[in-house]
Amino acid sequence: MVHSSDLRTELGKVKGLGSAKHGVSHWMWQRLTAIAMVPLSIWFICAVVGSLLSPDVVQVATWFSSPLHAIPLVLLLLALFIHAKLGVQVVIEDYVHTPFMKYALLLLNKLVCYVFIVISIMAVLKLHFLNIGAGV
Amino acid sequence: MPSLNRPTSPHLTIYKPQISSVLSITHRLTGVALFVGSALVVAWLWAAAYAPAYYAEFHGYLASQWGQGLLIAWTAAFYFHLANGIRHLFWDIGKGFSILQMNFSGWLVLLFTVAATAGSWGYIYQVMGQ
């Protein structure tokens, strides 16, 4: 593709400086996950306060057997950690300016978010498929 | 970049704190704090699914004085980020930019944060009978 109106310098191009071309997608996902989490997070807080404060693990696990609980929770966890990854990424980009530290933290941020997604969703699915209290 | 000891122009410290700027940085701070706090949600799910024998112990930590303090702070950060996030969504569609509206919505966010946090924990303590 020929950019006839390209204002970037040759040095800038060689060093790979300039837009990563992910700006719109970043902005949009930040908002989409935010909007999704408005009802989902309020629902989850209500669920925690309403039925998940018990010290009894069986009682807590029973809550997860319903798909009406497990499915929105998986959606919430996905939205939460995508939102967190995008948000913390911007904070790092804004405040950390030493190249090594910046890229190390950006990678760590991605890693932590993806690991949290996998662990939390696996735990929800395990509790769901244990199916404790089904038919009660 | 070489760190030159040049004089810098006055930055944030020269400004009187205003509701707009204070809430803006608080949104970031609560966002990062909630991310740290989300590790607790992951740990809670892990304990329930993979370490049920230790679930009561984990619950005990959260129900301790320190745990409750942490959870109350976490709840307040959550309600703030939720309300101020909705404020941001209105700005995204171009609404609420006048000084009067911004100050009003800002104080509304703070009022909501305090009321919702107090309400939630008032309910929890009532239910738990403490």
PDB file of C-alpha atoms in Angstrom:
ATOM      1  CA  MET A   1       0.000   0.000   0.000  1.00  0.00           C
ATOM      2  CA  VAL A   2       1.429   3.367  -0.975  1.00  0.00           C
ATOM      3  CA  HIS A   3       1.063   6.186   1.542  1.00  0.00           C
ATOM      4  CA  SER A   4       1.415   9.314  -0.559  1.00  0.00           C
ATOM      5  CA  SER A   5       0.686  11.540   2.447  1.00  0.00           C
ATOM      6  CA  ASP A   6       2.992   9.704   4.863  1.00  0.00           C
ATOM      7  CA  LEU A   7       4.525  12.254   7.225  1.00  0.00           C
ATOM      8  CA  ARG A   8       6.685   9.799   9.161  1.00  0.00           C
ATOM      9  CA  THR A   9      10.438  10.232   8.949  1.00  0.00           C
ATOM     10  CA  GLU A  10      12.662   7.514   7.466  1.00  0.00           C
ATOM     11  CA  LEU A  11      14.277   7.058  10.898  1.00  0.00           C
ATOM     12  CA  GLY A  12      10.869   6.695  12.514  1.00  0.00           C
ATOM     13  CA  LYS A  13       9.939   3.974  10.018  1.00  0.00           C
ATOM     14  CA  VAL A  14      13.199   2.087  10.499  1.00  0.00           C
ATOM     15  CA  LYS A  15      12.812   2.180  14.283  1.00  0.00           C
ATOM     16  CA  GLY A  16       9.201   1.034  13.983  1.00  0.00           C
ATOM     17  CA  LEU A  17       7.833   4.164  15.646  1.00  0.00           C
ATOM     18  CA  GLY A  18       4.306   5.325  15.115  1.00  0.00           C
ATOM     19  CA  SER A  19       0.790   4.017  15.579  1.00  0.00           C
ATOM     20  CA  ALA A  20       0.386   0.333  16.472  1.00  0.00           C
ATOM     21  CA  LYS A  21      -2.972   0.541  14.639  1.00  0.00           C
ATOM     22  CA  HIS A  22      -4.743  -1.048  17.582  1.00  0.00           C
ATOM     23  CA  GLY A  23      -6.097   2.203  18.978  1.00  0.00           C
ATOM     24  CA  VAL A  24      -9.716   1.903  17.879  1.00  0.00           C
ATOM     25  CA  SER A  25      -9.965  -1.763  18.830  1.00  0.00           C
ATOM     26  CA  HIS A  26      -8.406  -1.003  22.248  1.00  0.00           C
ATOM     27  CA  TRP A  27     -10.835   1.872  22.844  1.00  0.00           C
ATOM     28  CA  MET A  28     -13.841  -0.152  21.723  1.00  0.00           C
ATOM     29  CA  TRP A  29     -13.080  -3.275  23.770  1.00  0.00           C
ATOM     30  CA  GLN A  30     -12.486  -1.136  26.850  1.00  0.00           C
ATOM     31  CA  ARG A  31     -16.016   0.301  26.435  1.00  0.00           C
ATOM     32  CA  LEU A  32     -17.723  -2.951  25.391  1.00  0.00           C
ATOM     33  CA  THR A  33     -16.359  -4.805  28.424  1.00  0.00           C
ATOM     34  CA  ALA A  34     -17.256  -1.826  30.647  1.00  0.00           C
ATOM     35  CA  ILE A  35     -20.873  -1.818  29.432  1.00  0.00           C
ATOM     36  CA  ALA A  36     -21.085  -5.614  29.807  1.00  0.00           C
ATOM     37  CA  MET A  37     -19.795  -5.383  33.367  1.00  0.00           C
ATOM     38  CA  VAL A  38     -22.366  -2.827  34.524  1.00  0.00           C
ATOM     39  CA  PRO A  39     -25.153  -5.422  34.898  1.00  0.00           C
ATOM     40  CA  LEU A  40     -22.812  -8.419  35.387  1.00  0.00           C
ATOM     41  CA  SER A  41     -20.808  -6.943  38.260  1.00  0.00           C
ATOM     42  CA  ILE A  42     -23.892  -5.639  40.071  1.00  0.00           C
ATOM     43  CA  TRP A  43     -25.452  -9.098  39.697  1.00  0.00           C
ATOM     44  CA  PHE A  44     -22.280 -10.745  41.058  1.00  0.00           C
ATOM     45  CA  ILE A  45     -22.091  -8.437  44.094  1.00  0.00           C
ATOM     46  CA  CYS A  46     -25.739  -9.251  44.831  1.00  0.00           C
ATOM     47  CA  ALA A  47     -24.981 -12.983  44.448  1.00  0.00           C
ATOM     48  CA  VAL A  48     -21.970 -12.771  46.789  1.00  0.00           C
ATOM     49  CA  VAL A  49     -23.855 -10.801  49.412  1.00  0.00           C
ATOM     50  CA  GLY A  50     -26.977 -12.926  48.969  1.00  0.00           C
ATOM     51  CA  SER A  51     -25.643 -16.492  48.873  1.00  0.00           C
ATOM     52  CA  LEU A  52     -21.838 -16.765  48.778  1.00  0.00           C
ATOM     53  CA  LEU A  53     -20.738 -15.463  52.185  1.00  0.00           C
ATOM     54  CA  SER A  54     -20.948 -18.885  53.821  1.00  0.00           C
ATOM     55  CA  PRO A  55     -17.777 -20.531  55.209  1.00  0.00           C
ATOM     56  CA  ASP A  56     -19.258 -23.869  54.064  1.00  0.00           C
ATOM     57  CA  VAL A  57     -17.656 -24.860  50.749  1.00  0.00           C
ATOM     58  CA  VAL A  58     -20.473 -27.286  49.877  1.00  0.00           C
ATOM     59  CA  GLN A  59     -23.038 -24.523  50.142  1.00  0.00           C
ATOM     60  CA  VAL A  60     -20.863 -22.250  47.977  1.00  0.00           C
ATOM     61  CA  ALA A  61     -20.240 -25.012  45.407  1.00  0.00           C
ATOM     62  CA  THR A  62     -23.987 -25.671  45.179  1.00  0.00           C
ATOM     63  CA  TRP A  63     -24.495 -22.135  43.886  1.00  0.00           C
ATOM     64  CA  PHE A  64     -22.253 -22.890  40.888  1.00  0.00           C
ATOM     65  CA  SER A  65     -24.306 -25.893  39.735  1.00  0.00           C
ATOM     66  CA  SER A  66     -26.907 -23.634  38.104  1.00  0.00           C
ATOM     67  CA  PRO A  67     -26.084 -22.542  34.536  1.00  0.00           C
ATOM     68  CA  LEU A  68     -27.864 -19.274  35.370  1.00  0.00           C
ATOM     69  CA  HIS A  69     -25.024 -18.635  37.822  1.00  0.00           C
ATOM     70  CA  ALA A  70     -22.042 -20.224  36.046  1.00  0.00           C
ATOM     71  CA  ILE A  71     -22.628 -18.686  32.597  1.00  0.00           C
ATOM     72  CA  PRO A  72     -22.916 -15.020  33.642  1.00  0.00           C
ATOM     73  CA  LEU A  73     -19.948 -15.503  35.983  1.00  0.00           C
ATOM     74  CA  VAL A  74     -17.768 -16.834  33.132  1.00  0.00           C
ATOM     75  CA  LEU A  75     -18.858 -13.861  30.990  1.00  0.00           C
ATOM     76  CA  LEU A  76     -18.057 -11.480  33.852  1.00  0.00           C
ATOM     77  CA  LEU A  77     -14.589 -12.980  34.373  1.00  0.00           C
ATOM     78  CA  LEU A  78     -13.815 -12.695  30.647  1.00  0.00           C
ATOM     79  CA  ALA A  79     -14.973  -9.063  30.493  1.00  0.00           C
ATOM     80  CA  LEU A  80     -13.204  -8.250  33.770  1.00  0.00           C
ATOM     81  CA  PHE A  81      -9.769  -9.498  32.773  1.00  0.00           C
ATOM     82  CA  ILE A  82      -9.925  -8.135  29.213  1.00  0.00           C
ATOM     83  CA  HIS A  83     -10.909  -4.759  30.717  1.00  0.00           C
ATOM     84  CA  ALA A  84      -8.161  -4.997  33.351  1.00  0.00           C
ATOM     85  CA  LYS A  85      -5.534  -5.927  30.758  1.00  0.00           C
ATOM     86  CA  LEU A  86      -6.421  -2.954  28.554  1.00  0.00           C
ATOM     87  CA  GLY A  87      -6.629  -0.538  31.493  1.00  0.00           C
ATOM     88  CA  VAL A  88      -3.384  -1.536  33.197  1.00  0.00           C
ATOM     89  CA  GLN A  89      -1.655  -1.518  29.784  1.00  0.00           C
ATOM     90  CA  VAL A  90      -2.477   2.194  29.394  1.00  0.00           C
ATOM     91  CA  VAL A  91      -1.310   2.970  32.923  1.00  0.00           C
ATOM     92  CA  ILE A  92       2.034   1.253  32.208  1.00  0.00           C
ATOM     93  CA  GLU A  93       2.397   3.040  28.853  1.00  0.00           C
ATOM     94  CA  ASP A  94       1.687   6.390  30.514  1.00  0.00           C
ATOM     95  CA  TYR A  95       4.012   6.138  33.503  1.00  0.00           C
ATOM     96  CA  VAL A  96       6.820   3.684  32.715  1.00  0.00           C
ATOM     97  CA  HIS A  97       9.329   5.063  30.244  1.00  0.00           C
ATOM     98  CA  THR A  98      12.447   2.910  30.584  1.00  0.00           C
ATOM     99  CA  PRO A  99      12.202   0.545  27.581  1.00  0.00           C
ATOM    100  CA  PHE A 100      13.111  -2.708  29.348  1.00  0.00           C
ATOM    101  CA  MET A 101      10.862  -2.058  32.334  1.00  0.00           C
ATOM    102  CA  LYS A 102       8.002  -0.921  30.101  1.00  0.00           C
ATOM    103  CA  TYR A 103       7.987  -3.986  27.861  1.00  0.00           C
ATOM    104  CA  ALA A 104       8.612  -6.354  30.764  1.00  0.00           C
ATOM    105  CA  LEU A 105       5.624  -4.933  32.638  1.00  0.00           C
ATOM    106  CA  LEU A 106       3.419  -4.952  29.509  1.00  0.00           C
ATOM    107  CA  LEU A 107       4.220  -8.633  28.963  1.00  0.00           C
ATOM    108  CA  LEU A 108       3.706  -9.428  32.645  1.00  0.00           C
ATOM    109  CA  ASN A 109       0.345  -7.647  32.526  1.00  0.00           C
ATOM    110  CA  LYS A 110      -0.764  -9.774  29.570  1.00  0.00           C
ATOM    111  CA  LEU A 111       0.514 -12.946  31.201  1.00  0.00           C
ATOM    112  CA  VAL A 112      -1.210 -12.290  34.536  1.00  0.00           C
ATOM    113  CA  CYS A 113      -4.522 -11.417  32.880  1.00  0.00           C
ATOM    114  CA  TYR A 114      -4.541 -14.498  30.657  1.00  0.00           C
ATOM    115  CA  VAL A 115      -3.501 -16.757  33.548  1.00  0.00           C
ATOM    116  CA  PHE A 116      -6.256 -15.262  35.733  1.00  0.00           C
ATOM    117  CA  ILE A 117      -8.799 -15.866  32.946  1.00  0.00           C
ATOM    118  CA  VAL A 118      -7.792 -19.512  32.611  1.00  0.00           C
ATOM    119  CA  ILE A 119      -7.603 -20.281  36.347  1.00  0.00           C
ATOM    120  CA  SER A 120     -10.840 -18.535  37.284  1.00  0.00           C
ATOM    121  CA  ILE A 121     -12.895 -19.960  34.413  1.00  0.00           C
ATOM    122  CA  MET A 122     -11.531 -23.470  34.986  1.00  0.00           C
ATOM    123  CA  ALA A 123     -12.509 -23.173  38.652  1.00  0.00           C
ATOM    124  CA  VAL A 124     -16.022 -22.004  37.799  1.00  0.00           C
ATOM    125  CA  LEU A 125     -16.451 -24.829  35.269  1.00  0.00           C
ATOM    126  CA  LYS A 126     -15.143 -27.425  37.711  1.00  0.00           C
ATOM    127  CA  LEU A 127     -17.553 -26.249  40.407  1.00  0.00           C
ATOM    128  CA  HIS A 128     -20.352 -26.148  37.852  1.00  0.00           C
ATOM    129  CA  PHE A 129     -19.760 -29.684  36.551  1.00  0.00           C
ATOM    130  CA  LEU A 130     -19.368 -31.085  40.058  1.00  0.00           C
ATOM    131  CA  ASN A 131     -23.115 -30.465  39.998  1.00  0.00           C
ATOM    132  CA  ILE A 132     -23.484 -30.426  43.778  1.00  0.00           C
ATOM    133  CA  GLY A 133     -27.090 -30.011  44.810  1.00  0.00           C
ATOM    134  CA  ALA A 134     -28.488 -30.573  41.317  1.00  0.00           C
ATOM    135  CA  GLY A 135     -32.197 -31.168  41.366  1.00  0.00           C
ATOM    136  CA  VAL A 136     -32.539 -29.593  44.809  1.00  0.00           C
TER     137      VAL A 136
ATOM    138  CA  MET B   1      17.377   9.430  27.641  1.00  0.00           C
ATOM    139  CA  PRO B   2      20.019  11.371  29.598  1.00  0.00           C
ATOM    140  CA  SER B   3      18.592  12.878  32.749  1.00  0.00           C
ATOM    141  CA  LEU B   4      19.518  16.532  32.497  1.00  0.00           C
ATOM    142  CA  ASN B   5      19.022  18.651  35.562  1.00  0.00           C
ATOM    143  CA  ARG B   6      17.013  21.278  33.759  1.00  0.00           C
ATOM    144  CA  PRO B   7      14.337  23.377  35.397  1.00  0.00           C
ATOM    145  CA  THR B   8      10.876  22.013  34.644  1.00  0.00           C
ATOM    146  CA  SER B   9       7.701  23.981  34.196  1.00  0.00           C
ATOM    147  CA  PRO B  10       5.138  23.808  37.005  1.00  0.00           C
ATOM    148  CA  HIS B  11       3.117  20.624  36.723  1.00  0.00           C
ATOM    149  CA  LEU B  12       0.375  18.973  38.782  1.00  0.00           C
ATOM    150  CA  THR B  13       1.645  20.273  42.107  1.00  0.00           C
ATOM    151  CA  ILE B  14       0.886  23.895  41.147  1.00  0.00           C
ATOM    152  CA  TYR B  15      -2.835  23.230  40.759  1.00  0.00           C
ATOM    153  CA  LYS B  16      -5.415  23.341  43.483  1.00  0.00           C
ATOM    154  CA  PRO B  17      -7.018  19.873  43.646  1.00  0.00           C
ATOM    155  CA  GLN B  18     -10.373  19.974  41.852  1.00  0.00           C
ATOM    156  CA  ILE B  19     -13.214  17.476  41.753  1.00  0.00           C
ATOM    157  CA  SER B  20     -12.477  16.782  38.067  1.00  0.00           C
ATOM    158  CA  SER B  21      -8.760  16.054  38.458  1.00  0.00           C
ATOM    159  CA  VAL B  22      -9.059  14.223  41.785  1.00  0.00           C
ATOM    160  CA  LEU B  23     -11.769  11.891  40.458  1.00  0.00           C
ATOM    161  CA  SER B  24      -9.795  11.328  37.264  1.00  0.00           C
ATOM    162  CA  ILE B  25      -6.708  10.012  39.050  1.00  0.00           C
ATOM    163  CA  THR B  26      -8.898   8.153  41.549  1.00  0.00           C
ATOM    164  CA  HIS B  27     -10.474   6.306  38.614  1.00  0.00           C
ATOM    165  CA  ARG B  28      -7.029   5.036  37.623  1.00  0.00           C
ATOM    166  CA  LEU B  29      -6.022   4.242  41.185  1.00  0.00           C
ATOM    167  CA  THR B  30      -9.233   2.310  41.864  1.00  0.00           C
ATOM    168  CA  GLY B  31      -8.851   0.543  38.502  1.00  0.00           C
ATOM    169  CA  VAL B  32      -5.380  -0.700  39.400  1.00  0.00           C
ATOM    170  CA  ALA B  33      -6.508  -1.515  42.951  1.00  0.00           C
ATOM    171  CA  LEU B  34      -9.447  -3.534  41.611  1.00  0.00           C
ATOM    172  CA  PHE B  35      -7.079  -5.463  39.346  1.00  0.00           C
ATOM    173  CA  VAL B  36      -4.958  -6.339  42.378  1.00  0.00           C
ATOM    174  CA  GLY B  37      -8.163  -7.180  44.252  1.00  0.00           C
ATOM    175  CA  SER B  38      -9.330  -9.427  41.409  1.00  0.00           C
ATOM    176  CA  ALA B  39      -6.510 -11.782  42.412  1.00  0.00           C
ATOM    177  CA  LEU B  40      -8.595 -12.348  45.532  1.00  0.00           C
ATOM    178  CA  VAL B  41     -11.557 -13.438  43.391  1.00  0.00           C
ATOM    179  CA  VAL B  42      -9.266 -15.855  41.534  1.00  0.00           C
ATOM    180  CA  ALA B  43      -7.918 -17.161  44.854  1.00  0.00           C
ATOM    181  CA  TRP B  44     -11.466 -17.554  46.187  1.00  0.00           C
ATOM    182  CA  LEU B  45     -12.550 -19.552  43.111  1.00  0.00           C
ATOM    183  CA  TRP B  46      -9.347 -21.616  43.317  1.00  0.00           C
ATOM    184  CA  ALA B  47      -9.972 -22.389  46.982  1.00  0.00           C
ATOM    185  CA  ALA B  48     -13.565 -23.474  46.342  1.00  0.00           C
ATOM    186  CA  ALA B  49     -12.748 -25.609  43.284  1.00  0.00           C
ATOM    187  CA  TYR B  50      -9.280 -27.013  43.962  1.00  0.00           C
ATOM    188  CA  ALA B  51      -8.667 -26.710  47.701  1.00  0.00           C
ATOM    189  CA  PRO B  52     -12.064 -27.244  49.375  1.00  0.00           C
ATOM    190  CA  ALA B  53     -10.365 -28.583  52.508  1.00  0.00           C
ATOM    191  CA  TYR B  54      -8.851 -25.144  53.070  1.00  0.00           C
ATOM    192  CA  TYR B  55     -11.937 -23.148  52.084  1.00  0.00           C
ATOM    193  CA  ALA B  56     -13.042 -22.509  55.672  1.00  0.00           C
ATOM    194  CA  GLU B  57      -9.527 -21.268  56.509  1.00  0.00           C
ATOM    195  CA  PHE B  58      -9.537 -18.957  53.475  1.00  0.00           C
ATOM    196  CA  HIS B  59     -12.963 -17.704  54.502  1.00  0.00           C
ATOM    197  CA  GLY B  60     -11.557 -17.083  57.976  1.00  0.00           C
ATOM    198  CA  TYR B  61      -8.850 -14.770  56.612  1.00  0.00           C
ATOM    199  CA  LEU B  62     -11.439 -12.757  54.677  1.00  0.00           C
ATOM    200  CA  ALA B  63     -13.771 -12.597  57.671  1.00  0.00           C
ATOM    201  CA  SER B  64     -10.994 -11.372  60.001  1.00  0.00           C
ATOM    202  CA  GLN B  65     -10.708  -7.695  60.939  1.00  0.00           C
ATOM    203  CA  TRP B  66      -7.993  -7.178  58.315  1.00  0.00           C
ATOM    204  CA  GLY B  67      -9.963  -9.117  55.733  1.00  0.00           C
ATOM    205  CA  GLN B  68     -13.106  -7.115  56.363  1.00  0.00           C
ATOM    206  CA  GLY B  69     -11.181  -3.831  56.126  1.00  0.00           C
ATOM    207  CA  LEU B  70      -9.695  -4.953  52.822  1.00  0.00           C
ATOM    208  CA  LEU B  71     -13.085  -6.032  51.490  1.00  0.00           C
ATOM    209  CA  ILE B  72     -14.734  -2.755  52.543  1.00  0.00           C
ATOM    210  CA  ALA B  73     -11.985  -0.786  50.750  1.00  0.00           C
ATOM    211  CA  TRP B  74     -12.378  -3.113  47.750  1.00  0.00           C
ATOM    212  CA  THR B  75     -16.156  -2.568  47.720  1.00  0.00           C
ATOM    213  CA  ALA B  76     -15.723   1.221  47.859  1.00  0.00           C
ATOM    214  CA  ALA B  77     -13.173   1.083  45.004  1.00  0.00           C
ATOM    215  CA  PHE B  78     -15.614  -1.059  43.025  1.00  0.00           C
ATOM    216  CA  TYR B  79     -18.594   1.270  43.474  1.00  0.00           C
ATOM    217  CA  PHE B  80     -16.447   4.301  42.661  1.00  0.00           C
ATOM    218  CA  HIS B  81     -15.016   2.753  39.479  1.00  0.00           C
ATOM    219  CA  LEU B  82     -18.503   1.566  38.452  1.00  0.00           C
ATOM    220  CA  ALA B  83     -20.185   4.956  38.928  1.00  0.00           C
ATOM    221  CA  ASN B  84     -17.311   6.997  37.510  1.00  0.00           C
ATOM    222  CA  GLY B  85     -17.042   4.518  34.629  1.00  0.00           C
ATOM    223  CA  ILE B  86     -20.691   5.147  33.759  1.00  0.00           C
ATOM    224  CA  ARG B  87     -19.849   8.884  33.931  1.00  0.00           C
ATOM    225  CA  HIS B  88     -17.080   8.202  31.397  1.00  0.00           C
ATOM    226  CA  LEU B  89     -19.525   6.327  29.128  1.00  0.00           C
ATOM    227  CA  PHE B  90     -21.789   9.395  29.076  1.00  0.00           C
ATOM    228  CA  TRP B  91     -18.797  11.545  28.106  1.00  0.00           C
ATOM    229  CA  ASP B  92     -18.054   9.023  25.317  1.00  0.00           C
ATOM    230  CA  ILE B  93     -21.425   9.798  23.730  1.00  0.00           C
ATOM    231  CA  GLY B  94     -20.787  13.526  24.188  1.00  0.00           C
ATOM    232  CA  LYS B  95     -23.042  14.145  27.194  1.00  0.00           C
ATOM    233  CA  GLY B  96     -22.335  15.990  30.426  1.00  0.00           C
ATOM    234  CA  PHE B  97     -19.367  18.168  29.543  1.00  0.00           C
ATOM    235  CA  SER B  98     -20.473  21.495  31.006  1.00  0.00           C
ATOM    236  CA  ILE B  99     -18.632  22.564  34.172  1.00  0.00           C
ATOM    237  CA  LEU B 100     -21.853  22.446  36.146  1.00  0.00           C
ATOM    238  CA  GLN B 101     -22.760  18.948  34.909  1.00  0.00           C
ATOM    239  CA  MET B 102     -19.215  17.658  35.481  1.00  0.00           C
ATOM    240  CA  ASN B 103     -19.070  18.937  39.044  1.00  0.00           C
ATOM    241  CA  PHE B 104     -22.558  17.634  39.772  1.00  0.00           C
ATOM    242  CA  SER B 105     -21.907  14.163  38.316  1.00  0.00           C
ATOM    243  CA  GLY B 106     -18.574  14.074  40.155  1.00  0.00           C
ATOM    244  CA  TRP B 107     -20.159  14.689  43.550  1.00  0.00           C
ATOM    245  CA  LEU B 108     -22.951  12.274  42.632  1.00  0.00           C
ATOM    246  CA  VAL B 109     -20.316   9.562  42.038  1.00  0.00           C
ATOM    247  CA  LEU B 110     -18.811  10.213  45.488  1.00  0.00           C
ATOM    248  CA  LEU B 111     -22.227  10.212  47.137  1.00  0.00           C
ATOM    249  CA  PHE B 112     -23.127   6.935  45.395  1.00  0.00           C
ATOM    250  CA  THR B 113     -19.807   5.357  46.436  1.00  0.00           C
ATOM    251  CA  VAL B 114     -20.348   6.171  50.108  1.00  0.00           C
ATOM    252  CA  ALA B 115     -24.059   5.243  50.087  1.00  0.00           C
ATOM    253  CA  ALA B 116     -23.621   1.968  48.180  1.00  0.00           C
ATOM    254  CA  THR B 117     -20.622   0.873  50.285  1.00  0.00           C
ATOM    255  CA  ALA B 118     -22.412   1.704  53.536  1.00  0.00           C
ATOM    256  CA  GLY B 119     -25.613   0.066  52.279  1.00  0.00           C
ATOM    257  CA  SER B 120     -23.900  -3.146  51.168  1.00  0.00           C
ATOM    258  CA  TRP B 121     -21.958  -3.577  54.386  1.00  0.00           C
ATOM    259  CA  GLY B 122     -24.894  -2.528  56.531  1.00  0.00           C
ATOM    260  CA  TYR B 123     -26.839  -5.343  54.875  1.00  0.00           C
ATOM    261  CA  ILE B 124     -23.977  -7.852  55.264  1.00  0.00           C
ATOM    262  CA  TYR B 125     -23.536  -7.098  58.979  1.00  0.00           C
ATOM    263  CA  GLN B 126     -27.289  -7.319  59.484  1.00  0.00           C
ATOM    264  CA  VAL B 127     -27.478 -10.712  57.751  1.00  0.00           C
ATOM    265  CA  MET B 128     -24.387 -12.045  59.523  1.00  0.00           C
ATOM    266  CA  GLY B 129     -25.892 -10.830  62.790  1.00  0.00           C
ATOM    267  CA  GLN B 130     -22.778  -9.035  63.999  1.00  0.00           C
TER     268      GLN B 130
END
